[in-house]
Amino acid sequence: MSDIFAAKAAKWDANPVRAAMGQAFYAQVLENAPKFLGCDLAGRTVLEFGCGTGVLGLHLAQDHAARLHFVDTSPAMLDVLRGKLAQAELPQAQVHQGNLHELSIPLASVDLAVSLMALHHVEDVPGALAGLRRLLRPGGLLLLGDLLPEDGGFHGDEAAAHNGFDPEKLRDQCQSQGYQVQRLLPFHLLRKPDATGALREYPLFFLAASAR
Ligand SMILES: C[S@@+](CC[C@H](N)C(=O)[O-])C[C@H]1O[C@@H](n2cnc3c(N)ncnc32)[C@H](O)[C@@H]1O
């Protein structure tokens, strides 16, 4: 299968629009994870789904001493991450390339699963929610950030599986896959130009859901 992120991976981290979005999501993670897990992140097992170059997970590992599973399907994005891990001293970080159901991560072993802007690339959203639920322990937490419904302009001619998400439909899908949704709210407005150079705005949602 072709890697649609191959051409972008090397410069992924240099984009300031992505950096601002990542910081806004990280702030939500730091506020909501201790609240809904009932503990801090030190020593907790965290899985970053669709981690790409792993910016978020690296912060959680370095700033909060979390144990990280980085999960992604893109060899190019994971190569960038592996390069960064080679510079960092994080023996508790593991990189997994592949789909959730193929990974060698023990079931019910993850305290916190985080994912930013990956779910809209996944065809089978209920399948991904179920796969993450199997890896989370009961009482574990899923934190998602992704696009609210948009007109397809976000990706332009590039491929994505979904043009954002209807939050209430996603809430129902979470409930059906064994989660209790704790928080669902808009958290960031991403601004970027379209093909004509006109500035467009794309609102993102934040979802926190506990594994039942
Ligand atoms: C838009 S990028 C976001 C990367 C990173 N989360 C960030 O915010 O910088 C989407 C990522 O999801 C990954 N992805 C797409 N489908 C996936 C799947 N089924 N399982 C795991 N990762 C997937 C892609 O390879 C890509 O790295």
JSON list of C-alpha atoms and ligand atoms in Angstrom, two decimals:
[
{"chain": "A", "resi": 1, "resn": "MET", "atom": "CA", "xyz": [0.00, 0.00, 0.00]},
{"chain": "A", "resi": 2, "resn": "SER", "atom": "CA", "xyz": [1.37, 3.46, -0.85]},
{"chain": "A", "resi": 3, "resn": "ASP", "atom": "CA", "xyz": [2.36, 5.75, 1.99]},
{"chain": "A", "resi": 4, "resn": "ILE", "atom": "CA", "xyz": [0.42, 9.00, 1.45]},
{"chain": "A", "resi": 5, "resn": "PHE", "atom": "CA", "xyz": [2.58, 10.71, 4.10]},
{"chain": "A", "resi": 6, "resn": "ALA", "atom": "CA", "xyz": [5.91, 9.80, 2.48]},
{"chain": "A", "resi": 7, "resn": "ALA", "atom": "CA", "xyz": [6.36, 13.17, 0.76]},
{"chain": "A", "resi": 8, "resn": "LYS", "atom": "CA", "xyz": [5.40, 15.15, 3.87]},
{"chain": "A", "resi": 9, "resn": "ALA", "atom": "CA", "xyz": [7.09, 13.31, 6.71]},
{"chain": "A", "resi": 10, "resn": "ALA", "atom": "CA", "xyz": [10.48, 15.05, 6.66]},
{"chain": "A", "resi": 11, "resn": "LYS", "atom": "CA", "xyz": [8.94, 18.53, 7.01]},
{"chain": "A", "resi": 12, "resn": "TRP", "atom": "CA", "xyz": [5.92, 17.54, 9.12]},
{"chain": "A", "resi": 13, "resn": "ASP", "atom": "CA", "xyz": [7.15, 19.06, 12.37]},
{"chain": "A", "resi": 14, "resn": "ALA", "atom": "CA", "xyz": [8.12, 22.40, 10.79]},
{"chain": "A", "resi": 15, "resn": "ASN", "atom": "CA", "xyz": [4.54, 23.50, 10.05]},
{"chain": "A", "resi": 16, "resn": "PRO", "atom": "CA", "xyz": [3.45, 26.23, 12.52]},
{"chain": "A", "resi": 17, "resn": "VAL", "atom": "CA", "xyz": [-0.28, 25.59, 11.95]},
{"chain": "A", "resi": 18, "resn": "ARG", "atom": "CA", "xyz": [0.23, 21.97, 13.06]},
{"chain": "A", "resi": 19, "resn": "ALA", "atom": "CA", "xyz": [2.37, 23.08, 15.98]},
{"chain": "A", "resi": 20, "resn": "ALA", "atom": "CA", "xyz": [-0.38, 25.42, 17.28]},
{"chain": "A", "resi": 21, "resn": "MET", "atom": "CA", "xyz": [-2.99, 22.66, 16.94]},
{"chain": "A", "resi": 22, "resn": "GLY", "atom": "CA", "xyz": [-0.70, 20.18, 18.71]},
{"chain": "A", "resi": 23, "resn": "GLN", "atom": "CA", "xyz": [-0.14, 22.59, 21.59]},
{"chain": "A", "resi": 24, "resn": "ALA", "atom": "CA", "xyz": [-3.89, 23.18, 21.97]},
{"chain": "A", "resi": 25, "resn": "PHE", "atom": "CA", "xyz": [-4.53, 19.41, 22.05]},
{"chain": "A", "resi": 26, "resn": "TYR", "atom": "CA", "xyz": [-1.68, 18.82, 24.49]},
{"chain": "A", "resi": 27, "resn": "ALA", "atom": "CA", "xyz": [-3.22, 21.39, 26.85]},
{"chain": "A", "resi": 28, "resn": "GLN", "atom": "CA", "xyz": [-6.51, 19.45, 26.69]},
{"chain": "A", "resi": 29, "resn": "VAL", "atom": "CA", "xyz": [-4.68, 16.18, 27.37]},
{"chain": "A", "resi": 30, "resn": "LEU", "atom": "CA", "xyz": [-2.90, 17.63, 30.42]},
{"chain": "A", "resi": 31, "resn": "GLU", "atom": "CA", "xyz": [-6.13, 19.08, 31.79]},
{"chain": "A", "resi": 32, "resn": "ASN", "atom": "CA", "xyz": [-8.39, 16.08, 31.17]},
{"chain": "A", "resi": 33, "resn": "ALA", "atom": "CA", "xyz": [-6.20, 12.98, 31.61]},
{"chain": "A", "resi": 34, "resn": "PRO", "atom": "CA", "xyz": [-5.60, 13.38, 35.37]},
{"chain": "A", "resi": 35, "resn": "LYS", "atom": "CA", "xyz": [-9.21, 14.47, 35.89]},
{"chain": "A", "resi": 36, "resn": "PHE", "atom": "CA", "xyz": [-10.79, 11.40, 34.27]},
{"chain": "A", "resi": 37, "resn": "LEU", "atom": "CA", "xyz": [-8.07, 8.86, 35.14]},
{"chain": "A", "resi": 38, "resn": "GLY", "atom": "CA", "xyz": [-7.89, 10.01, 38.75]},
{"chain": "A", "resi": 39, "resn": "CYS", "atom": "CA", "xyz": [-4.07, 9.93, 38.74]},
{"chain": "A", "resi": 40, "resn": "ASP", "atom": "CA", "xyz": [-1.13, 11.69, 37.15]},
{"chain": "A", "resi": 41, "resn": "LEU", "atom": "CA", "xyz": [0.67, 10.33, 34.09]},
{"chain": "A", "resi": 42, "resn": "ALA", "atom": "CA", "xyz": [4.01, 9.33, 35.62]},
{"chain": "A", "resi": 43, "resn": "GLY", "atom": "CA", "xyz": [4.60, 5.64, 34.93]},
{"chain": "A", "resi": 44, "resn": "ARG", "atom": "CA", "xyz": [1.25, 5.26, 33.13]},
{"chain": "A", "resi": 45, "resn": "THR", "atom": "CA", "xyz": [1.06, 3.38, 29.82]},
{"chain": "A", "resi": 46, "resn": "VAL", "atom": "CA", "xyz": [0.00, 5.68, 26.99]},
{"chain": "A", "resi": 47, "resn": "LEU", "atom": "CA", "xyz": [-0.76, 4.72, 23.39]},
{"chain": "A", "resi": 48, "resn": "GLU", "atom": "CA", "xyz": [-0.64, 7.36, 20.67]},
{"chain": "A", "resi": 49, "resn": "PHE", "atom": "CA", "xyz": [-2.78, 6.20, 17.75]},
{"chain": "A", "resi": 50, "resn": "GLY", "atom": "CA", "xyz": [-1.84, 7.66, 14.35]},
{"chain": "A", "resi": 51, "resn": "CYS", "atom": "CA", "xyz": [1.16, 9.19, 16.07]},
{"chain": "A", "resi": 52, "resn": "GLY", "atom": "CA", "xyz": [2.89, 10.32, 12.87]},
{"chain": "A", "resi": 53, "resn": "THR", "atom": "CA", "xyz": [6.20, 11.85, 13.94]},
{"chain": "A", "resi": 54, "resn": "GLY", "atom": "CA", "xyz": [5.20, 11.40, 17.58]},
{"chain": "A", "resi": 55, "resn": "VAL", "atom": "CA", "xyz": [5.32, 15.02, 18.80]},
{"chain": "A", "resi": 56, "resn": "LEU", "atom": "CA", "xyz": [2.53, 14.55, 21.34]},
{"chain": "A", "resi": 57, "resn": "GLY", "atom": "CA", "xyz": [3.73, 11.23, 22.72]},
{"chain": "A", "resi": 58, "resn": "LEU", "atom": "CA", "xyz": [7.30, 12.45, 23.01]},
{"chain": "A", "resi": 59, "resn": "HIS", "atom": "CA", "xyz": [6.10, 15.34, 25.19]},
{"chain": "A", "resi": 60, "resn": "LEU", "atom": "CA", "xyz": [4.12, 12.92, 27.36]},
{"chain": "A", "resi": 61, "resn": "ALA", "atom": "CA", "xyz": [7.15, 10.64, 27.73]},
{"chain": "A", "resi": 62, "resn": "GLN", "atom": "CA", "xyz": [9.69, 13.41, 28.34]},
{"chain": "A", "resi": 63, "resn": "ASP", "atom": "CA", "xyz": [7.63, 15.87, 30.44]},
{"chain": "A", "resi": 64, "resn": "HIS", "atom": "CA", "xyz": [5.50, 13.35, 32.36]},
{"chain": "A", "resi": 65, "resn": "ALA", "atom": "CA", "xyz": [7.52, 10.10, 32.41]},
{"chain": "A", "resi": 66, "resn": "ALA", "atom": "CA", "xyz": [4.74, 8.16, 30.71]},
{"chain": "A", "resi": 67, "resn": "ARG", "atom": "CA", "xyz": [5.50, 4.79, 29.02]},
{"chain": "A", "resi": 68, "resn": "LEU", "atom": "CA", "xyz": [4.66, 5.18, 25.34]},
{"chain": "A", "resi": 69, "resn": "HIS", "atom": "CA", "xyz": [3.35, 2.92, 22.58]},
{"chain": "A", "resi": 70, "resn": "PHE", "atom": "CA", "xyz": [3.57, 4.85, 19.31]},
{"chain": "A", "resi": 71, "resn": "VAL", "atom": "CA", "xyz": [1.22, 3.38, 16.66]},
{"chain": "A", "resi": 72, "resn": "ASP", "atom": "CA", "xyz": [1.03, 4.33, 12.99]},
{"chain": "A", "resi": 73, "resn": "THR", "atom": "CA", "xyz": [0.77, 2.77, 9.54]},
{"chain": "A", "resi": 74, "resn": "SER", "atom": "CA", "xyz": [3.12, 5.17, 7.72]},
{"chain": "A", "resi": 75, "resn": "PRO", "atom": "CA", "xyz": [6.74, 3.95, 7.42]},
{"chain": "A", "resi": 76, "resn": "ALA", "atom": "CA", "xyz": [7.90, 7.48, 6.51]},
{"chain": "A", "resi": 77, "resn": "MET", "atom": "CA", "xyz": [6.30, 9.17, 9.54]},
{"chain": "A", "resi": 78, "resn": "LEU", "atom": "CA", "xyz": [7.65, 6.45, 11.84]},
{"chain": "A", "resi": 79, "resn": "ASP", "atom": "CA", "xyz": [11.15, 6.84, 10.37]},
{"chain": "A", "resi": 80, "resn": "VAL", "atom": "CA", "xyz": [11.11, 10.48, 11.49]},
{"chain": "A", "resi": 81, "resn": "LEU", "atom": "CA", "xyz": [9.91, 9.40, 14.92]},
{"chain": "A", "resi": 82, "resn": "ARG", "atom": "CA", "xyz": [12.62, 6.71, 15.19]},
{"chain": "A", "resi": 83, "resn": "GLY", "atom": "CA", "xyz": [15.22, 9.37, 14.36]},
{"chain": "A", "resi": 84, "resn": "LYS", "atom": "CA", "xyz": [13.96, 11.52, 17.23]},
{"chain": "A", "resi": 85, "resn": "LEU", "atom": "CA", "xyz": [13.83, 8.56, 19.62]},
{"chain": "A", "resi": 86, "resn": "ALA", "atom": "CA", "xyz": [17.45, 7.76, 18.77]},
{"chain": "A", "resi": 87, "resn": "GLN", "atom": "CA", "xyz": [18.39, 11.19, 20.16]},
{"chain": "A", "resi": 88, "resn": "ALA", "atom": "CA", "xyz": [16.22, 10.88, 23.27]},
{"chain": "A", "resi": 89, "resn": "GLU", "atom": "CA", "xyz": [16.78, 8.52, 26.16]},
{"chain": "A", "resi": 90, "resn": "LEU", "atom": "CA", "xyz": [13.39, 6.86, 26.34]},
{"chain": "A", "resi": 91, "resn": "PRO", "atom": "CA", "xyz": [13.80, 3.09, 26.80]},
{"chain": "A", "resi": 92, "resn": "GLN", "atom": "CA", "xyz": [10.13, 2.94, 27.79]},
{"chain": "A", "resi": 93, "resn": "ALA", "atom": "CA", "xyz": [9.00, 4.00, 24.28]},
{"chain": "A", "resi": 94, "resn": "GLN", "atom": "CA", "xyz": [7.95, 1.37, 21.71]},
{"chain": "A", "resi": 95, "resn": "VAL", "atom": "CA", "xyz": [7.14, 1.98, 18.05]},
{"chain": "A", "resi": 96, "resn": "HIS", "atom": "CA", "xyz": [4.50, -0.19, 16.32]},
{"chain": "A", "resi": 97, "resn": "GLN", "atom": "CA", "xyz": [3.86, -0.07, 12.59]},
{"chain": "A", "resi": 98, "resn": "GLY", "atom": "CA", "xyz": [0.55, -1.56, 11.49]},
{"chain": "A", "resi": 99, "resn": "ASN", "atom": "CA", "xyz": [-3.14, -1.77, 12.15]},
{"chain": "A", "resi": 100, "resn": "LEU", "atom": "CA", "xyz": [-4.45, -1.92, 15.70]},
{"chain": "A", "resi": 101, "resn": "HIS", "atom": "CA", "xyz": [-5.61, -5.55, 15.54]},
{"chain": "A", "resi": 102, "resn": "GLU", "atom": "CA", "xyz": [-2.14, -6.72, 14.34]},
{"chain": "A", "resi": 103, "resn": "LEU", "atom": "CA", "xyz": [-0.08, -5.21, 17.16]},
{"chain": "A", "resi": 104, "resn": "SER", "atom": "CA", "xyz": [1.72, -7.04, 19.95]},
{"chain": "A", "resi": 105, "resn": "ILE", "atom": "CA", "xyz": [0.35, -4.81, 22.71]},
{"chain": "A", "resi": 106, "resn": "PRO", "atom": "CA", "xyz": [-1.28, -6.77, 25.55]},
{"chain": "A", "resi": 107, "resn": "LEU", "atom": "CA", "xyz": [-5.04, -6.37, 25.84]},
{"chain": "A", "resi": 108, "resn": "ALA", "atom": "CA", "xyz": [-6.32, -4.13, 28.67]},
{"chain": "A", "resi": 109, "resn": "SER", "atom": "CA", "xyz": [-2.78, -2.84, 29.33]},
{"chain": "A", "resi": 110, "resn": "VAL", "atom": "CA", "xyz": [-3.14, 0.82, 28.29]},
{"chain": "A", "resi": 111, "resn": "ASP", "atom": "CA", "xyz": [-4.16, 3.58, 30.72]},
{"chain": "A", "resi": 112, "resn": "LEU", "atom": "CA", "xyz": [-4.52, 6.38, 28.19]},
{"chain": "A", "resi": 113, "resn": "ALA", "atom": "CA", "xyz": [-4.99, 6.39, 24.40]},
{"chain": "A", "resi": 114, "resn": "VAL", "atom": "CA", "xyz": [-4.53, 9.72, 22.60]},
{"chain": "A", "resi": 115, "resn": "SER", "atom": "CA", "xyz": [-5.02, 10.56, 18.95]},
{"chain": "A", "resi": 116, "resn": "LEU", "atom": "CA", "xyz": [-4.88, 13.82, 17.03]},
{"chain": "A", "resi": 117, "resn": "MET", "atom": "CA", "xyz": [-6.06, 14.17, 13.41]},
{"chain": "A", "resi": 118, "resn": "ALA", "atom": "CA", "xyz": [-5.67, 10.45, 12.63]},
{"chain": "A", "resi": 119, "resn": "LEU", "atom": "CA", "xyz": [-9.25, 9.15, 12.83]},
{"chain": "A", "resi": 120, "resn": "HIS", "atom": "CA", "xyz": [-10.38, 10.97, 9.67]},
{"chain": "A", "resi": 121, "resn": "HIS", "atom": "CA", "xyz": [-7.87, 8.82, 7.76]},
{"chain": "A", "resi": 122, "resn": "VAL", "atom": "CA", "xyz": [-9.36, 5.58, 9.08]},
{"chain": "A", "resi": 123, "resn": "GLU", "atom": "CA", "xyz": [-12.14, 4.01, 7.00]},
{"chain": "A", "resi": 124, "resn": "ASP", "atom": "CA", "xyz": [-13.56, 1.80, 9.76]},
{"chain": "A", "resi": 125, "resn": "VAL", "atom": "CA", "xyz": [-14.10, 4.20, 12.68]},
{"chain": "A", "resi": 126, "resn": "PRO", "atom": "CA", "xyz": [-16.14, 1.78, 14.87]},
{"chain": "A", "resi": 127, "resn": "GLY", "atom": "CA", "xyz": [-13.40, -0.83, 14.26]},
{"chain": "A", "resi": 128, "resn": "ALA", "atom": "CA", "xyz": [-10.69, 1.59, 15.41]},
{"chain": "A", "resi": 129, "resn": "LEU", "atom": "CA", "xyz": [-12.70, 2.59, 18.49]},
{"chain": "A", "resi": 130, "resn": "ALA", "atom": "CA", "xyz": [-13.22, -1.10, 19.31]},
{"chain": "A", "resi": 131, "resn": "GLY", "atom": "CA", "xyz": [-9.51, -1.86, 18.77]},
{"chain": "A", "resi": 132, "resn": "LEU", "atom": "CA", "xyz": [-8.49, 0.94, 21.12]},
{"chain": "A", "resi": 133, "resn": "ARG", "atom": "CA", "xyz": [-11.10, -0.17, 23.65]},
{"chain": "A", "resi": 134, "resn": "ARG", "atom": "CA", "xyz": [-9.60, -3.69, 23.71]},
{"chain": "A", "resi": 135, "resn": "LEU", "atom": "CA", "xyz": [-6.15, -2.27, 24.49]},
{"chain": "A", "resi": 136, "resn": "LEU", "atom": "CA", "xyz": [-7.43, 0.09, 27.21]},
{"chain": "A", "resi": 137, "resn": "ARG", "atom": "CA", "xyz": [-7.93, -1.24, 30.71]},
{"chain": "A", "resi": 138, "resn": "PRO", "atom": "CA", "xyz": [-11.38, -0.77, 32.25]},
{"chain": "A", "resi": 139, "resn": "GLY", "atom": "CA", "xyz": [-11.41, 2.81, 33.56]},
{"chain": "A", "resi": 140, "resn": "GLY", "atom": "CA", "xyz": [-8.77, 3.81, 31.00]},
{"chain": "A", "resi": 141, "resn": "LEU", "atom": "CA", "xyz": [-9.27, 6.91, 28.93]},
{"chain": "A", "resi": 142, "resn": "LEU", "atom": "CA", "xyz": [-9.49, 7.78, 25.23]},
{"chain": "A", "resi": 143, "resn": "LEU", "atom": "CA", "xyz": [-8.73, 11.37, 24.20]},
{"chain": "A", "resi": 144, "resn": "LEU", "atom": "CA", "xyz": [-9.40, 12.32, 20.58]},
{"chain": "A", "resi": 145, "resn": "GLY", "atom": "CA", "xyz": [-8.91, 15.53, 18.62]},
{"chain": "A", "resi": 146, "resn": "ASP", "atom": "CA", "xyz": [-10.13, 15.78, 15.04]},
{"chain": "A", "resi": 147, "resn": "LEU", "atom": "CA", "xyz": [-12.07, 17.79, 12.50]},
{"chain": "A", "resi": 148, "resn": "LEU", "atom": "CA", "xyz": [-15.71, 18.75, 12.86]},
{"chain": "A", "resi": 149, "resn": "PRO", "atom": "CA", "xyz": [-17.68, 18.29, 9.61]},
{"chain": "A", "resi": 150, "resn": "GLU", "atom": "CA", "xyz": [-16.10, 20.21, 6.72]},
{"chain": "A", "resi": 151, "resn": "ASP", "atom": "CA", "xyz": [-16.72, 20.40, 2.97]},
{"chain": "A", "resi": 152, "resn": "GLY", "atom": "CA", "xyz": [-13.65, 18.43, 1.88]},
{"chain": "A", "resi": 153, "resn": "GLY", "atom": "CA", "xyz": [-11.55, 21.57, 1.48]},
{"chain": "A", "resi": 154, "resn": "PHE", "atom": "CA", "xyz": [-9.22, 20.55, 4.29]},
{"chain": "A", "resi": 155, "resn": "HIS", "atom": "CA", "xyz": [-7.52, 17.85, 2.21]},
{"chain": "A", "resi": 156, "resn": "GLY", "atom": "CA", "xyz": [-8.25, 19.30, -1.24]},
{"chain": "A", "resi": 157, "resn": "ASP", "atom": "CA", "xyz": [-7.25, 16.72, -3.84]},
{"chain": "A", "resi": 158, "resn": "GLU", "atom": "CA", "xyz": [-5.58, 14.45, -1.29]},
{"chain": "A", "resi": 159, "resn": "ALA", "atom": "CA", "xyz": [-7.27, 11.37, 0.08]},
{"chain": "A", "resi": 160, "resn": "ALA", "atom": "CA", "xyz": [-8.95, 11.20, 3.48]},
{"chain": "A", "resi": 161, "resn": "ALA", "atom": "CA", "xyz": [-11.58, 8.72, 4.60]},
{"chain": "A", "resi": 162, "resn": "HIS", "atom": "CA", "xyz": [-13.87, 11.31, 6.29]},
{"chain": "A", "resi": 163, "resn": "ASN", "atom": "CA", "xyz": [-14.57, 15.03, 5.89]},
{"chain": "A", "resi": 164, "resn": "GLY", "atom": "CA", "xyz": [-14.64, 15.52, 9.65]},
{"chain": "A", "resi": 165, "resn": "PHE", "atom": "CA", "xyz": [-17.06, 14.01, 12.15]},
{"chain": "A", "resi": 166, "resn": "ASP", "atom": "CA", "xyz": [-20.58, 14.72, 13.35]},
{"chain": "A", "resi": 167, "resn": "PRO", "atom": "CA", "xyz": [-19.91, 14.87, 17.12]},
{"chain": "A", "resi": 168, "resn": "GLU", "atom": "CA", "xyz": [-23.21, 13.29, 18.13]},
{"chain": "A", "resi": 169, "resn": "LYS", "atom": "CA", "xyz": [-22.72, 10.37, 15.73]},
{"chain": "A", "resi": 170, "resn": "LEU", "atom": "CA", "xyz": [-19.20, 9.89, 17.10]},
{"chain": "A", "resi": 171, "resn": "ARG", "atom": "CA", "xyz": [-20.58, 10.01, 20.66]},
{"chain": "A", "resi": 172, "resn": "ASP", "atom": "CA", "xyz": [-23.04, 7.22, 19.76]},
{"chain": "A", "resi": 173, "resn": "GLN", "atom": "CA", "xyz": [-20.26, 5.16, 18.13]},
{"chain": "A", "resi": 174, "resn": "CYS", "atom": "CA", "xyz": [-18.14, 5.52, 21.28]},
{"chain": "A", "resi": 175, "resn": "GLN", "atom": "CA", "xyz": [-21.03, 4.50, 23.52]},
{"chain": "A", "resi": 176, "resn": "SER", "atom": "CA", "xyz": [-21.67, 1.44, 21.28]},
{"chain": "A", "resi": 177, "resn": "GLN", "atom": "CA", "xyz": [-18.01, 0.37, 21.49]},
{"chain": "A", "resi": 178, "resn": "GLY", "atom": "CA", "xyz": [-17.84, 0.32, 25.30]},
{"chain": "A", "resi": 179, "resn": "TYR", "atom": "CA", "xyz": [-16.97, 3.89, 26.25]},
{"chain": "A", "resi": 180, "resn": "GLN", "atom": "CA", "xyz": [-18.67, 6.50, 28.40]},
{"chain": "A", "resi": 181, "resn": "VAL", "atom": "CA", "xyz": [-18.21, 9.91, 26.82]},
{"chain": "A", "resi": 182, "resn": "GLN", "atom": "CA", "xyz": [-17.10, 12.37, 29.50]},
{"chain": "A", "resi": 183, "resn": "ARG", "atom": "CA", "xyz": [-16.43, 15.49, 27.46]},
{"chain": "A", "resi": 184, "resn": "LEU", "atom": "CA", "xyz": [-17.04, 16.57, 23.87]},
{"chain": "A", "resi": 185, "resn": "LEU", "atom": "CA", "xyz": [-16.39, 20.15, 22.89]},
{"chain": "A", "resi": 186, "resn": "PRO", "atom": "CA", "xyz": [-14.78, 22.35, 20.22]},
{"chain": "A", "resi": 187, "resn": "PHE", "atom": "CA", "xyz": [-11.22, 23.16, 21.27]},
{"chain": "A", "resi": 188, "resn": "HIS", "atom": "CA", "xyz": [-9.33, 24.72, 18.37]},
{"chain": "A", "resi": 189, "resn": "LEU", "atom": "CA", "xyz": [-9.80, 26.66, 15.14]},
{"chain": "A", "resi": 190, "resn": "LEU", "atom": "CA", "xyz": [-7.26, 25.65, 12.53]},
{"chain": "A", "resi": 191, "resn": "ARG", "atom": "CA", "xyz": [-6.63, 28.31, 9.88]},
{"chain": "A", "resi": 192, "resn": "LYS", "atom": "CA", "xyz": [-4.93, 27.52, 6.60]},
{"chain": "A", "resi": 193, "resn": "PRO", "atom": "CA", "xyz": [-5.15, 28.75, 2.99]},
{"chain": "A", "resi": 194, "resn": "ASP", "atom": "CA", "xyz": [-6.99, 26.76, 0.32]},
{"chain": "A", "resi": 195, "resn": "ALA", "atom": "CA", "xyz": [-5.70, 26.15, -3.24]},
{"chain": "A", "resi": 196, "resn": "THR", "atom": "CA", "xyz": [-6.62, 29.75, -4.24]},
{"chain": "A", "resi": 197, "resn": "GLY", "atom": "CA", "xyz": [-4.72, 31.22, -1.28]},
{"chain": "A", "resi": 198, "resn": "ALA", "atom": "CA", "xyz": [-7.92, 32.23, 0.58]},
{"chain": "A", "resi": 199, "resn": "LEU", "atom": "CA", "xyz": [-7.70, 31.65, 4.34]},
{"chain": "A", "resi": 200, "resn": "ARG", "atom": "CA", "xyz": [-10.10, 28.93, 5.54]},
{"chain": "A", "resi": 201, "resn": "GLU", "atom": "CA", "xyz": [-11.07, 28.02, 9.10]},
{"chain": "A", "resi": 202, "resn": "TYR", "atom": "CA", "xyz": [-11.60, 24.44, 10.30]},
{"chain": "A", "resi": 203, "resn": "PRO", "atom": "CA", "xyz": [-12.97, 23.84, 13.82]},
{"chain": "A", "resi": 204, "resn": "LEU", "atom": "CA", "xyz": [-11.72, 20.80, 15.73]},
{"chain": "A", "resi": 205, "resn": "PHE", "atom": "CA", "xyz": [-13.44, 18.85, 18.52]},
{"chain": "A", "resi": 206, "resn": "PHE", "atom": "CA", "xyz": [-11.95, 17.30, 21.64]},
{"chain": "A", "resi": 207, "resn": "LEU", "atom": "CA", "xyz": [-13.49, 14.10, 23.00]},
{"chain": "A", "resi": 208, "resn": "ALA", "atom": "CA", "xyz": [-12.74, 12.38, 26.32]},
{"chain": "A", "resi": 209, "resn": "ALA", "atom": "CA", "xyz": [-14.26, 8.92, 26.84]},
{"chain": "A", "resi": 210, "resn": "SER", "atom": "CA", "xyz": [-13.71, 6.39, 29.63]},
{"chain": "A", "resi": 211, "resn": "ALA", "atom": "CA", "xyz": [-13.47, 2.67, 28.87]},
{"chain": "A", "resi": 212, "resn": "ARG", "atom": "CA", "xyz": [-16.34, 0.94, 30.68]},
{"chain": "B", "resi": 1, "resn": "LIG", "atom": "C1", "xyz": [-2.71, 13.89, 9.77]},
{"chain": "B", "resi": 1, "resn": "LIG", "atom": "S1", "xyz": [-1.52, 12.73, 10.36]},
{"chain": "B", "resi": 1, "resn": "LIG", "atom": "C2", "xyz": [-1.46, 13.18, 12.09]},
{"chain": "B", "resi": 1, "resn": "LIG", "atom": "C3", "xyz": [-0.18, 12.76, 12.74]},
{"chain": "B", "resi": 1, "resn": "LIG", "atom": "C4", "xyz": [-0.04, 13.20, 14.19]},
{"chain": "B", "resi": 1, "resn": "LIG", "atom": "N1", "xyz": [-1.10, 12.66, 15.01]},
{"chain": "B", "resi": 1, "resn": "LIG", "atom": "C5", "xyz": [0.00, 14.70, 14.29]},
{"chain": "B", "resi": 1, "resn": "LIG", "atom": "O1", "xyz": [-0.96, 15.29, 14.82]},
{"chain": "B", "resi": 1, "resn": "LIG", "atom": "O2", "xyz": [1.00, 15.29, 13.87]},
{"chain": "B", "resi": 1, "resn": "LIG", "atom": "C6", "xyz": [-2.44, 11.22, 10.40]},
{"chain": "B", "resi": 1, "resn": "LIG", "atom": "C7", "xyz": [-1.61, 10.01, 10.80]},
{"chain": "B", "resi": 1, "resn": "LIG", "atom": "O3", "xyz": [-2.48, 8.90, 10.98]},
{"chain": "B", "resi": 1, "resn": "LIG", "atom": "C8", "xyz": [-1.84, 7.75, 10.46]},
{"chain": "B", "resi": 1, "resn": "LIG", "atom": "N2", "xyz": [-2.85, 6.72, 10.15]},
{"chain": "B", "resi": 1, "resn": "LIG", "atom": "C9", "xyz": [-3.74, 6.70, 9.14]},
{"chain": "B", "resi": 1, "resn": "LIG", "atom": "N3", "xyz": [-4.47, 5.57, 9.18]},
{"chain": "B", "resi": 1, "resn": "LIG", "atom": "C10", "xyz": [-4.02, 4.86, 10.26]},
{"chain": "B", "resi": 1, "resn": "LIG", "atom": "C11", "xyz": [-4.39, 3.62, 10.85]},
{"chain": "B", "resi": 1, "resn": "LIG", "atom": "N4", "xyz": [-5.35, 2.87, 10.34]},
{"chain": "B", "resi": 1, "resn": "LIG", "atom": "N5", "xyz": [-3.72, 3.19, 11.94]},
{"chain": "B", "resi": 1, "resn": "LIG", "atom": "C12", "xyz": [-2.73, 3.96, 12.47]},
{"chain": "B", "resi": 1, "resn": "LIG", "atom": "N6", "xyz": [-2.34, 5.15, 11.96]},
{"chain": "B", "resi": 1, "resn": "LIG", "atom": "C13", "xyz": [-2.99, 5.60, 10.88]},
{"chain": "B", "resi": 1, "resn": "LIG", "atom": "C14", "xyz": [-1.10, 8.28, 9.24]},
{"chain": "B", "resi": 1, "resn": "LIG", "atom": "O4", "xyz": [-0.09, 7.40, 8.79]},
{"chain": "B", "resi": 1, "resn": "LIG", "atom": "C15", "xyz": [-0.58, 9.61, 9.76]},
{"chain": "B", "resi": 1, "resn": "LIG", "atom": "O5", "xyz": [0.70, 9.50, 10.36]}
]
